[in-house]
mmCIF file of C-alpha atoms in Angstrom:
data_model
loop_
_atom_site.group_PDB
_atom_site.id
_atom_site.type_symbol
_atom_site.label_atom_id
_atom_site.label_comp_id
_atom_site.label_asym_id
_atom_site.label_seq_id
_atom_site.Cartn_x
_atom_site.Cartn_y
_atom_site.Cartn_z
ATOM 1 C CA MET A 10 0.087 0.108 0.142
ATOM 2 C CA GLU A 11 1.469 3.355 -0.924
ATOM 3 C CA LYS A 12 2.015 5.799 1.305
ATOM 4 C CA MET A 13 -0.146 9.094 1.037
ATOM 5 C CA SER A 14 2.139 12.074 2.805
ATOM 6 C CA ASN A 15 1.050 14.707 0.693
ATOM 7 C CA THR A 16 -1.922 16.498 0.459
ATOM 8 C CA GLN A 17 -3.697 16.748 -3.044
ATOM 9 C CA TYR A 18 -5.495 19.868 -4.106
ATOM 10 C CA PHE A 19 -7.819 20.556 -6.482
ATOM 11 C CA LYS A 20 -10.036 23.795 -7.252
ATOM 12 C CA VAL A 21 -13.335 24.184 -8.429
ATOM 13 C CA ALA A 22 -14.354 27.018 -10.434
ATOM 14 C CA LYS A 23 -17.064 28.947 -9.736
ATOM 15 C CA GLU A 24 -19.491 30.231 -11.922
ATOM 16 C CA PRO A 25 -19.292 33.898 -13.022
ATOM 17 C CA GLU A 26 -20.932 36.518 -10.686
ATOM 18 C CA ILE A 27 -24.292 37.359 -12.960
ATOM 19 C CA ARG A 28 -25.307 41.017 -12.621
ATOM 20 C CA VAL A 29 -29.198 41.032 -11.386
ATOM 21 C CA ALA A 30 -29.902 43.563 -14.038
ATOM 22 C CA ASP A 31 -28.641 41.117 -16.572
ATOM 23 C CA VAL A 32 -31.308 38.777 -15.339
ATOM 24 C CA ILE A 33 -34.109 40.709 -15.563
ATOM 25 C CA SER A 34 -32.853 41.746 -19.206
ATOM 26 C CA GLU A 35 -32.430 38.458 -20.290
ATOM 27 C CA VAL A 36 -35.869 36.727 -18.883
ATOM 28 C CA TYR A 37 -37.969 39.927 -20.050
ATOM 29 C CA GLU A 38 -36.446 39.064 -23.590
ATOM 30 C CA ALA A 39 -37.299 35.830 -23.439
ATOM 31 C CA LEU A 40 -40.604 35.984 -22.209
ATOM 32 C CA THR A 41 -41.442 38.878 -24.520
ATOM 33 C CA GLU A 42 -40.421 36.273 -27.602
ATOM 34 C CA LYS A 43 -42.593 33.879 -26.302
ATOM 35 C CA GLY A 44 -45.423 36.081 -26.458
ATOM 36 C CA TYR A 45 -46.074 36.609 -22.314
ATOM 37 C CA ASN A 46 -46.871 39.883 -20.590
ATOM 38 C CA PRO A 47 -43.416 39.767 -19.394
ATOM 39 C CA VAL A 48 -44.187 42.482 -16.573
ATOM 40 C CA SER A 49 -47.225 40.542 -15.672
ATOM 41 C CA GLN A 50 -45.128 37.242 -15.405
ATOM 42 C CA ILE A 51 -42.154 38.593 -13.286
ATOM 43 C CA VAL A 52 -44.447 39.797 -10.935
ATOM 44 C CA GLY A 53 -46.169 36.821 -10.694
ATOM 45 C CA TYR A 54 -42.757 35.201 -9.857
ATOM 46 C CA ILE A 55 -41.802 37.629 -7.421
ATOM 47 C CA MET A 56 -44.773 37.386 -5.440
ATOM 48 C CA SER A 57 -45.703 33.740 -5.082
ATOM 49 C CA GLY A 58 -41.685 32.237 -5.690
ATOM 50 C CA ASP A 59 -43.646 29.759 -8.449
ATOM 51 C CA PRO A 60 -40.842 29.532 -11.017
ATOM 52 C CA THR A 61 -43.657 28.172 -13.602
ATOM 53 C CA TYR A 62 -44.320 32.066 -14.357
ATOM 54 C CA ILE A 63 -41.111 32.393 -16.217
ATOM 55 C CA THR A 64 -40.666 30.513 -19.598
ATOM 56 C CA SER A 65 -37.774 28.264 -19.806
ATOM 57 C CA HIS A 66 -37.158 29.448 -23.324
ATOM 58 C CA LYS A 67 -33.353 30.925 -23.219
ATOM 59 C CA ASN A 68 -32.877 28.946 -20.047
ATOM 60 C CA ALA A 69 -34.859 32.020 -18.642
ATOM 61 C CA ARG A 70 -36.431 30.349 -15.541
ATOM 62 C CA SER A 71 -33.044 29.022 -14.105
ATOM 63 C CA LEU A 72 -31.320 32.072 -15.048
ATOM 64 C CA ILE A 73 -33.768 34.005 -12.649
ATOM 65 C CA MET A 74 -34.069 31.292 -9.876
ATOM 66 C CA LYS A 75 -30.009 32.167 -9.658
ATOM 67 C CA VAL A 76 -31.323 35.256 -8.023
ATOM 68 C CA GLU A 77 -32.816 35.994 -4.888
ATOM 69 C CA ARG A 78 -36.086 37.450 -5.219
ATOM 70 C CA ASP A 79 -35.462 40.561 -2.721
ATOM 71 C CA GLU A 80 -32.646 41.104 -5.195
ATOM 72 C CA LEU A 81 -34.989 41.158 -7.926
ATOM 73 C CA LEU A 82 -37.082 43.531 -6.204
ATOM 74 C CA GLU A 83 -33.973 45.952 -5.138
ATOM 75 C CA GLU A 84 -32.776 46.164 -8.735
ATOM 76 C CA ILE A 85 -36.396 47.114 -9.950
ATOM 77 C CA PHE A 86 -36.900 50.068 -7.384
ATOM 78 C CA LYS A 87 -33.665 51.157 -7.613
ATOM 79 C CA SER A 88 -33.700 51.428 -11.549
ATOM 80 C CA TYR A 89 -37.406 52.878 -11.005
ATOM 81 C CA ILE A 90 -36.006 55.475 -8.706
ATOM 82 C CA GLN A 91 -32.927 56.773 -10.901
ATOM 83 C CA THR A 92 -35.075 57.180 -13.666
ATOM 84 C CA HIS A 93 -38.064 59.158 -12.299
ATOM 85 C CA PHE A 94 -36.261 60.878 -8.904
ATOM 86 C CA GLU A 95 -32.665 61.786 -9.983
#
């Protein structure tokens, strides 16, 4: 039996950071392409947490689930406030 005296190292590649604004944009585009009302669908998802409000087209459902719902709300409000009050 071989003696194991050396520590073996391995690295797990991290997924690239996802910007919330990019997620919203990509999901909006996918919903629009499929003929859905993107505002209603995104609101439905945020309110209920049910991912079936989001189409799986262009991997939108998987993408939106990588972001917390409160982060989605924060990004939407931030954009609204910057557009209307600054």
